[in-house]
mmCIF file of C-alpha atoms and ligand atoms in Angstrom:
data_model
loop_
_atom_site.group_PDB
_atom_site.id
_atom_site.type_symbol
_atom_site.label_atom_id
_atom_site.label_comp_id
_atom_site.label_asym_id
_atom_site.label_seq_id
_atom_site.Cartn_x
_atom_site.Cartn_y
_atom_site.Cartn_z
ATOM 1 C CA MET J 1 33.831 12.362 23.248
ATOM 2 C CA ALA J 2 30.520 11.549 24.930
ATOM 3 C CA GLN J 3 30.430 9.371 28.050
ATOM 4 C CA PHE J 4 27.853 6.616 28.434
ATOM 5 C CA LEU J 5 26.104 4.585 31.012
ATOM 6 C CA ASN J 6 27.428 1.062 30.625
ATOM 7 C CA SER J 7 24.238 -0.017 28.851
ATOM 8 C CA MET J 8 25.107 1.168 25.330
ATOM 9 C CA HIS J 9 28.114 -0.336 23.610
ATOM 10 C CA ILE J 10 30.161 1.122 20.793
ATOM 11 C CA ALA J 11 31.742 -1.310 18.363
ATOM 12 C CA ARG J 12 34.468 -0.021 16.070
ATOM 13 C CA SER J 13 35.159 -3.198 14.145
ATOM 14 C CA ILE J 14 33.277 -6.235 12.860
ATOM 15 C CA PRO J 15 34.801 -8.632 15.472
ATOM 16 C CA GLU J 16 33.911 -6.212 18.288
ATOM 17 C CA LEU J 17 30.357 -5.948 16.989
ATOM 18 C CA ARG J 18 29.998 -9.715 16.757
ATOM 19 C CA GLN J 19 31.200 -10.060 20.362
ATOM 20 C CA HIS J 20 28.501 -7.664 21.548
ATOM 21 C CA LEU J 21 25.911 -9.591 19.546
ATOM 22 C CA ALA J 22 27.094 -13.057 20.567
ATOM 23 C CA HIS J 23 24.012 -13.689 22.706
ATOM 24 C CA SER J 24 21.494 -11.987 20.478
ATOM 25 C CA GLN J 25 19.149 -14.288 18.583
ATOM 26 C CA CYS J 26 17.325 -11.572 16.704
ATOM 27 C CA PRO J 27 19.121 -8.253 16.236
ATOM 28 C CA ALA J 28 17.023 -5.260 15.161
ATOM 29 C CA PHE J 29 19.214 -3.122 12.938
ATOM 30 C CA VAL J 30 19.008 0.478 11.674
ATOM 31 C CA PRO J 31 21.736 1.464 9.195
ATOM 32 C CA THR J 32 22.513 5.214 9.082
ATOM 33 C CA MET J 33 25.200 7.627 7.991
ATOM 34 C CA GLY J 34 24.865 9.579 11.239
ATOM 35 C CA ASN J 35 23.817 13.239 11.590
ATOM 36 C CA LEU J 36 20.715 11.792 13.172
ATOM 37 C CA HIS J 37 17.377 13.610 13.190
ATOM 38 C CA ALA J 38 13.913 12.733 14.487
ATOM 39 C CA GLY J 39 13.293 10.507 11.440
ATOM 40 C CA HIS J 40 16.238 8.261 12.346
ATOM 41 C CA ILE J 41 15.166 8.141 15.984
ATOM 42 C CA LYS J 42 11.700 7.020 14.931
ATOM 43 C CA LEU J 43 13.348 4.139 13.022
ATOM 44 C CA VAL J 44 15.271 3.158 16.155
ATOM 45 C CA GLU J 45 12.161 3.318 18.339
ATOM 46 C CA LEU J 46 10.251 1.146 15.877
ATOM 47 C CA ALA J 47 13.163 -1.294 15.592
ATOM 48 C CA LYS J 48 13.557 -1.746 19.333
ATOM 49 C CA PRO J 49 10.538 -3.969 20.091
ATOM 50 C CA GLN J 50 11.226 -6.070 16.960
ATOM 51 C CA GLY J 51 14.391 -7.738 18.236
ATOM 52 C CA ASP J 52 16.369 -8.613 21.351
ATOM 53 C CA CYS J 53 19.220 -6.169 20.673
ATOM 54 C CA THR J 54 18.955 -2.814 18.877
ATOM 55 C CA VAL J 55 21.943 -2.020 16.675
ATOM 56 C CA VAL J 56 22.456 1.268 14.825
ATOM 57 C CA SER J 57 25.329 1.706 12.404
ATOM 58 C CA ILE J 58 26.894 5.075 11.749
ATOM 59 C CA PHE J 59 29.082 4.972 8.664
ATOM 60 C CA VAL J 60 29.433 7.540 5.888
ATOM 61 C CA ASN J 61 29.879 5.199 2.963
ATOM 62 C CA ARG J 62 32.296 6.573 0.383
ATOM 63 C CA LEU J 63 31.163 3.968 -2.177
ATOM 64 C CA GLN J 64 27.767 5.600 -2.636
ATOM 65 C CA PHE J 65 29.047 9.117 -3.355
ATOM 66 C CA LEU J 66 30.107 10.388 -6.781
ATOM 67 C CA PRO J 67 33.381 12.336 -6.858
ATOM 68 C CA HIS J 68 31.600 15.734 -7.056
ATOM 69 C CA GLU J 69 29.156 14.888 -4.239
ATOM 70 C CA ASP J 70 29.290 15.771 -0.552
ATOM 71 C CA PHE J 71 31.223 12.836 0.978
ATOM 72 C CA ASP J 72 33.842 15.117 2.578
ATOM 73 C CA SER J 73 31.391 17.713 3.844
ATOM 74 C CA TYR J 74 28.683 15.239 4.922
ATOM 75 C CA PRO J 75 27.974 16.298 8.529
ATOM 76 C CA ARG J 76 29.666 14.111 11.156
ATOM 77 C CA THR J 77 27.977 14.757 14.519
ATOM 78 C CA TRP J 78 29.254 11.881 16.655
ATOM 79 C CA ASP J 79 28.625 13.189 20.182
ATOM 80 C CA ALA J 80 25.099 14.398 19.435
ATOM 81 C CA ASP J 81 24.307 11.145 17.598
ATOM 82 C CA CYS J 82 25.480 9.036 20.566
ATOM 83 C CA ALA J 83 23.399 11.051 23.026
ATOM 84 C CA LYS J 84 20.270 10.681 20.852
ATOM 85 C CA LEU J 85 20.810 6.951 20.382
ATOM 86 C CA GLU J 86 21.337 6.360 24.062
ATOM 87 C CA ALA J 87 18.131 8.257 24.862
ATOM 88 C CA ALA J 88 16.288 6.156 22.248
ATOM 89 C CA GLY J 89 17.400 2.931 23.919
ATOM 90 C CA CYS J 90 19.944 1.769 21.336
ATOM 91 C CA ASP J 91 22.018 -1.152 22.663
ATOM 92 C CA VAL J 92 24.962 -1.145 20.266
ATOM 93 C CA ILE J 93 26.330 1.516 17.934
ATOM 94 C CA PHE J 94 28.375 0.045 15.117
ATOM 95 C CA ALA J 95 30.686 2.818 13.932
ATOM 96 C CA PRO J 96 33.448 1.147 11.963
ATOM 97 C CA ARG J 97 36.424 3.141 10.760
ATOM 98 C CA GLU J 98 36.719 3.105 7.005
ATOM 99 C CA THR J 99 39.779 0.855 7.273
ATOM 100 C CA ASP J 100 37.762 -1.634 9.333
ATOM 101 C CA LEU J 101 34.849 -1.895 6.941
ATOM 102 C CA TYR J 102 37.011 -1.626 3.833
ATOM 103 C CA PRO J 103 40.473 -2.964 4.842
ATOM 104 C CA GLU J 104 41.164 -3.525 1.143
ATOM 105 C CA ALA J 105 39.538 -1.958 -1.889
ATOM 106 C CA GLN J 106 35.992 -3.337 -2.047
ATOM 107 C CA THR J 107 36.257 -4.848 -5.525
ATOM 108 C CA VAL J 108 33.533 -7.429 -4.892
ATOM 109 C CA LYS J 109 30.278 -5.504 -5.096
ATOM 110 C CA VAL J 110 26.548 -6.072 -5.135
ATOM 111 C CA HIS J 111 25.039 -4.825 -8.400
ATOM 112 C CA ALA J 112 21.332 -4.293 -7.988
ATOM 113 C CA ASP J 113 18.938 -5.124 -10.829
ATOM 114 C CA PRO J 114 19.484 -2.362 -13.418
ATOM 115 C CA ALA J 115 15.736 -2.250 -14.169
ATOM 116 C CA LEU J 116 15.263 -0.892 -10.655
ATOM 117 C CA ALA J 117 18.639 0.616 -9.828
ATOM 118 C CA ASP J 118 19.534 2.484 -13.022
ATOM 119 C CA ILE J 119 16.386 4.632 -13.114
ATOM 120 C CA LEU J 120 15.444 7.755 -11.101
ATOM 121 C CA GLU J 121 18.152 8.131 -8.395
ATOM 122 C CA GLY J 122 20.343 5.635 -10.238
ATOM 123 C CA GLU J 123 20.115 7.627 -13.470
ATOM 124 C CA PHE J 124 21.205 10.860 -11.809
ATOM 125 C CA ARG J 125 23.655 9.261 -9.355
ATOM 126 C CA PRO J 126 25.275 6.460 -11.389
ATOM 127 C CA GLY J 127 26.673 3.749 -9.152
ATOM 128 C CA PHE J 128 24.719 4.979 -6.138
ATOM 129 C CA PHE J 129 22.776 1.757 -5.631
ATOM 130 C CA THR J 130 25.853 -0.397 -6.139
ATOM 131 C CA GLY J 131 27.471 1.580 -3.307
ATOM 132 C CA VAL J 132 24.373 1.305 -1.131
ATOM 133 C CA SER J 133 23.749 -2.395 -1.839
ATOM 134 C CA THR J 134 27.387 -3.264 -1.223
ATOM 135 C CA VAL J 135 27.638 -1.485 2.112
ATOM 136 C CA VAL J 136 24.243 -2.705 3.288
ATOM 137 C CA MET J 137 25.196 -6.290 2.411
ATOM 138 C CA LYS J 138 28.447 -5.836 4.338
ATOM 139 C CA LEU J 139 26.636 -4.301 7.310
ATOM 140 C CA PHE J 140 24.091 -7.142 7.209
ATOM 141 C CA MET J 141 26.937 -9.712 7.157
ATOM 142 C CA SER J 142 28.503 -7.911 10.128
ATOM 143 C CA VAL J 143 25.288 -7.824 12.170
ATOM 144 C CA PHE J 144 23.420 -10.977 11.166
ATOM 145 C CA THR J 145 26.059 -13.635 10.455
ATOM 146 C CA GLY J 146 25.220 -16.705 12.543
ATOM 147 C CA LYS J 147 21.688 -15.485 13.283
ATOM 148 C CA THR J 148 18.638 -17.322 12.022
ATOM 149 C CA GLN J 149 16.515 -14.192 12.092
ATOM 150 C CA GLY J 150 16.771 -10.442 12.263
ATOM 151 C CA VAL J 151 15.031 -7.208 11.421
ATOM 152 C CA ALA J 152 16.320 -4.222 9.433
ATOM 153 C CA VAL J 153 14.501 -0.897 9.412
ATOM 154 C CA PHE J 154 14.700 1.704 6.622
ATOM 155 C CA GLY J 155 12.845 4.966 5.977
ATOM 156 C CA LYS J 156 10.452 5.301 3.047
ATOM 157 C CA LYS J 157 11.941 8.717 2.327
ATOM 158 C CA ASP J 158 14.552 6.772 0.331
ATOM 159 C CA TYR J 159 11.778 4.864 -1.424
ATOM 160 C CA GLN J 160 13.854 3.396 -4.234
ATOM 161 C CA GLN J 161 16.633 2.432 -1.815
ATOM 162 C CA LEU J 162 14.108 0.502 0.288
ATOM 163 C CA MET J 163 12.951 -1.376 -2.829
ATOM 164 C CA VAL J 164 16.525 -2.180 -3.867
ATOM 165 C CA ILE J 165 17.281 -3.540 -0.378
ATOM 166 C CA ARG J 166 14.074 -5.588 -0.236
ATOM 167 C CA GLN J 167 14.909 -7.171 -3.589
ATOM 168 C CA MET J 168 18.473 -7.933 -2.464
ATOM 169 C CA VAL J 169 17.272 -9.553 0.777
ATOM 170 C CA ARG J 170 14.684 -11.599 -1.119
ATOM 171 C CA GLN J 171 17.003 -12.756 -3.903
ATOM 172 C CA PHE J 172 19.872 -13.656 -1.550
ATOM 173 C CA ALA J 173 17.391 -15.333 0.830
ATOM 174 C CA LEU J 174 18.792 -13.397 3.788
ATOM 175 C CA PRO J 175 16.927 -14.275 7.024
ATOM 176 C CA ILE J 176 16.046 -10.630 7.590
ATOM 177 C CA SER J 177 12.632 -8.959 7.741
ATOM 178 C CA VAL J 178 12.864 -5.527 6.158
ATOM 179 C CA ILE J 179 10.533 -2.908 7.622
ATOM 180 C CA GLY J 180 9.803 0.360 5.786
ATOM 181 C CA VAL J 181 8.801 3.347 7.902
ATOM 182 C CA GLU J 182 6.764 6.388 6.849
ATOM 183 C CA THR J 183 8.713 9.593 6.254
ATOM 184 C CA CYS J 184 9.020 11.964 9.211
ATOM 185 C CA ARG J 185 8.125 15.546 8.294
ATOM 186 C CA ALA J 186 8.653 18.976 9.829
ATOM 187 C CA ASP J 187 5.516 20.919 10.845
ATOM 188 C CA ASP J 188 5.310 22.535 7.407
ATOM 189 C CA GLY J 189 5.566 19.139 5.660
ATOM 190 C CA LEU J 190 9.248 19.150 4.613
ATOM 191 C CA ALA J 191 10.652 15.611 4.755
ATOM 192 C CA LEU J 192 13.369 15.408 7.419
ATOM 193 C CA SER J 193 16.791 14.847 5.888
ATOM 194 C CA SER J 194 20.377 15.220 6.994
ATOM 195 C CA ARG J 195 20.887 17.421 3.934
ATOM 196 C CA ASN J 196 18.250 19.959 5.111
ATOM 197 C CA GLY J 197 21.051 21.327 7.276
ATOM 198 C CA TYR J 198 22.731 22.657 4.114
ATOM 199 C CA LEU J 199 19.790 24.985 3.363
ATOM 200 C CA THR J 200 19.982 28.722 4.010
ATOM 201 C CA GLU J 201 17.068 30.284 5.902
ATOM 202 C CA SER J 202 15.282 31.383 2.736
ATOM 203 C CA GLU J 203 15.959 28.044 1.020
ATOM 204 C CA ARG J 204 14.512 26.255 4.037
ATOM 205 C CA THR J 205 11.213 28.120 3.502
ATOM 206 C CA GLU J 206 11.287 27.423 -0.229
ATOM 207 C CA ALA J 207 12.197 23.733 0.297
ATOM 208 C CA LEU J 208 8.587 22.867 1.068
ATOM 209 C CA HIS J 209 7.694 23.397 -2.592
ATOM 210 C CA LEU J 210 9.211 20.068 -3.584
ATOM 211 C CA SER J 211 6.617 18.177 -1.537
ATOM 212 C CA LEU J 212 3.825 20.609 -2.516
ATOM 213 C CA THR J 213 4.593 20.084 -6.210
ATOM 214 C CA LEU J 214 4.760 16.311 -5.791
ATOM 215 C CA ARG J 215 1.415 16.292 -3.980
ATOM 216 C CA GLU J 216 -0.160 18.283 -6.795
ATOM 217 C CA LEU J 217 1.315 15.923 -9.381
ATOM 218 C CA GLY J 218 -0.128 13.006 -7.404
ATOM 219 C CA ARG J 219 -3.585 14.632 -7.380
ATOM 220 C CA ASP J 220 -3.368 15.340 -11.128
ATOM 221 C CA ALA J 221 -2.385 11.709 -11.777
ATOM 222 C CA LEU J 222 -5.345 10.384 -9.806
ATOM 223 C CA ALA J 223 -7.683 12.780 -11.635
ATOM 224 C CA ALA J 224 -6.402 11.522 -15.001
ATOM 225 C CA ALA J 225 -7.724 8.069 -14.022
ATOM 226 C CA SER J 226 -8.090 5.765 -17.058
ATOM 227 C CA ALA J 227 -6.306 8.267 -19.341
ATOM 228 C CA LEU J 228 -3.280 8.321 -17.042
ATOM 229 C CA ALA J 229 -0.721 7.002 -19.543
ATOM 230 C CA THR J 230 -1.780 9.598 -22.145
ATOM 231 C CA HIS J 231 -1.728 12.575 -19.781
ATOM 232 C CA LEU J 232 1.258 11.704 -17.633
ATOM 233 C CA PRO J 233 4.071 13.231 -19.758
ATOM 234 C CA ALA J 234 2.253 16.596 -19.768
ATOM 235 C CA LEU J 235 1.496 16.425 -16.036
ATOM 236 C CA GLU J 236 5.122 15.604 -15.202
ATOM 237 C CA GLY J 237 6.286 18.387 -17.532
ATOM 238 C CA LYS J 238 3.994 20.863 -15.773
ATOM 239 C CA ALA J 239 5.407 19.874 -12.366
ATOM 240 C CA MET J 240 9.000 20.163 -13.648
ATOM 241 C CA SER J 241 8.420 23.651 -15.048
ATOM 242 C CA ALA J 242 6.550 24.789 -11.917
ATOM 243 C CA LEU J 243 9.639 23.995 -9.825
ATOM 244 C CA SER J 244 12.089 25.334 -12.430
ATOM 245 C CA GLN J 245 10.229 28.662 -12.421
ATOM 246 C CA ARG J 246 10.870 28.864 -8.678
ATOM 247 C CA ASP J 247 14.622 28.518 -9.338
ATOM 248 C CA TRP J 248 14.912 24.831 -8.568
ATOM 249 C CA GLN J 249 16.813 22.474 -10.850
ATOM 250 C CA PRO J 250 14.653 19.359 -10.898
ATOM 251 C CA ASP J 251 16.234 16.018 -11.864
ATOM 252 C CA TYR J 252 12.906 14.209 -12.046
ATOM 253 C CA LEU J 253 9.328 14.572 -10.831
ATOM 254 C CA THR J 254 7.456 11.493 -11.864
ATOM 255 C CA VAL J 255 4.571 9.149 -11.190
ATOM 256 C CA ARG J 256 5.394 5.433 -11.182
ATOM 257 C CA ARG J 257 3.682 2.229 -10.283
ATOM 258 C CA ARG J 258 4.588 1.199 -6.774
ATOM 259 C CA HIS J 259 5.656 -2.368 -7.240
ATOM 260 C CA ASP J 260 8.562 -1.817 -9.656
ATOM 261 C CA LEU J 261 8.799 1.957 -10.267
ATOM 262 C CA GLN J 262 8.061 1.556 -13.976
ATOM 263 C CA ALA J 263 5.622 3.748 -15.948
ATOM 264 C CA PRO J 264 2.098 3.182 -14.620
ATOM 265 C CA GLN J 265 -1.048 2.033 -16.347
ATOM 266 C CA ALA J 266 -4.553 2.946 -15.233
ATOM 267 C CA GLY J 267 -5.476 1.049 -12.085
ATOM 268 C CA ASP J 268 -1.897 0.595 -10.785
ATOM 269 C CA ALA J 269 -1.089 1.623 -7.206
ATOM 270 C CA LEU J 270 1.002 4.780 -7.646
ATOM 271 C CA VAL J 271 3.914 6.549 -6.047
ATOM 272 C CA VAL J 272 5.061 10.029 -6.988
ATOM 273 C CA LEU J 273 8.773 10.646 -6.613
ATOM 274 C CA GLY J 274 11.002 13.654 -7.084
ATOM 275 C CA ALA J 275 14.541 14.930 -6.781
ATOM 276 C CA ALA J 276 15.582 18.529 -7.294
ATOM 277 C CA LYS J 277 18.393 20.896 -6.423
ATOM 278 C CA LEU J 278 17.716 24.078 -4.523
ATOM 279 C CA GLY J 279 20.898 26.154 -4.592
ATOM 280 C CA LYS J 280 23.638 23.658 -3.765
ATOM 281 C CA THR J 281 21.360 21.204 -1.950
ATOM 282 C CA ARG J 282 19.774 18.208 -3.647
ATOM 283 C CA LEU J 283 16.539 17.076 -1.982
ATOM 284 C CA ILE J 284 14.342 14.043 -2.636
ATOM 285 C CA ASP J 285 10.824 13.205 -1.554
ATOM 286 C CA ASN J 286 7.945 10.898 -2.462
ATOM 287 C CA PHE J 287 4.305 10.123 -1.690
ATOM 288 C CA GLU J 288 2.248 7.024 -2.233
ATOM 289 C CA VAL J 289 -1.000 8.219 -3.818
HETATM 290 O O1 PAF S 301 20.043 5.745 3.835
HETATM 291 C C1 PAF S 301 21.213 5.858 4.259
HETATM 292 O O2 PAF S 301 21.506 6.591 5.214
HETATM 293 C C2 PAF S 301 22.314 5.089 3.572
HETATM 294 O O3 PAF S 301 22.099 4.990 2.193
HETATM 295 C C3 PAF S 301 22.577 3.692 4.182
HETATM 296 C C4 PAF S 301 21.366 2.787 4.013
HETATM 297 C C5 PAF S 301 22.913 3.842 5.646
HETATM 298 C C6 PAF S 301 23.762 3.029 3.478
HETATM 299 O O4 PAF S 301 24.928 3.767 3.607
#
């Protein structure tokens, strides 16, 4: 296990975390599932000046995985994560054991608005946003209870997740400012993701085609202009078959309006979103266009 200078604390339980935060008036919080890459570290660096204590949680949340998904094999890289967080200036790592965060079955859950949470990721991963909303609410209660203000930082790579969290914070009137951060990309444009580590060498090269196809779909959507609604099904179909022909299994490649992820009309601000499996690895990406 890694050794630390006495500046960074590790809290294993909610009471321990609250002790470390007793004197903080404005925690800046980055929730993660660990296996940290440069994208996570950018979130931490952006969080740091926003509060008086930078907290990063590392918790692989069983509630947001379906039974056939990769909960068991999700990479746990504790020592490397701690070293990166210490270098980034994190003050407190909150790494609860499962029995600390869920000492009894978590039967009380946060159900996000189905209009937002049952589409796209929620359609292909039923229950995903209930799992995410529930753990994020619990992490927020752990970090921010007793505080009159705080900041939470999320990546835009999980675009729909960020929207679900913003809506939850707004509707529960939590005293938290949610900051969304642009996606970090590798030199070739691939969005950084913990799941990129599952890719074989040849899949890693191919992986770029998800973002290339989404970019092209975004360009096509802009070119359709006032006839967008008429042309969109064909444009989305073209993008889906382009990826399928390259041996991907796309779940969705779609253009939505930004503010609620519903089907767009001409003139709406747009976001193009996609999820597709390459071999055994499911990747997601998005662009605001
Ligand atoms: O984006 C993630 O890593 C997770 O969904 C989160 C927000 C940490 C909740 O488990």
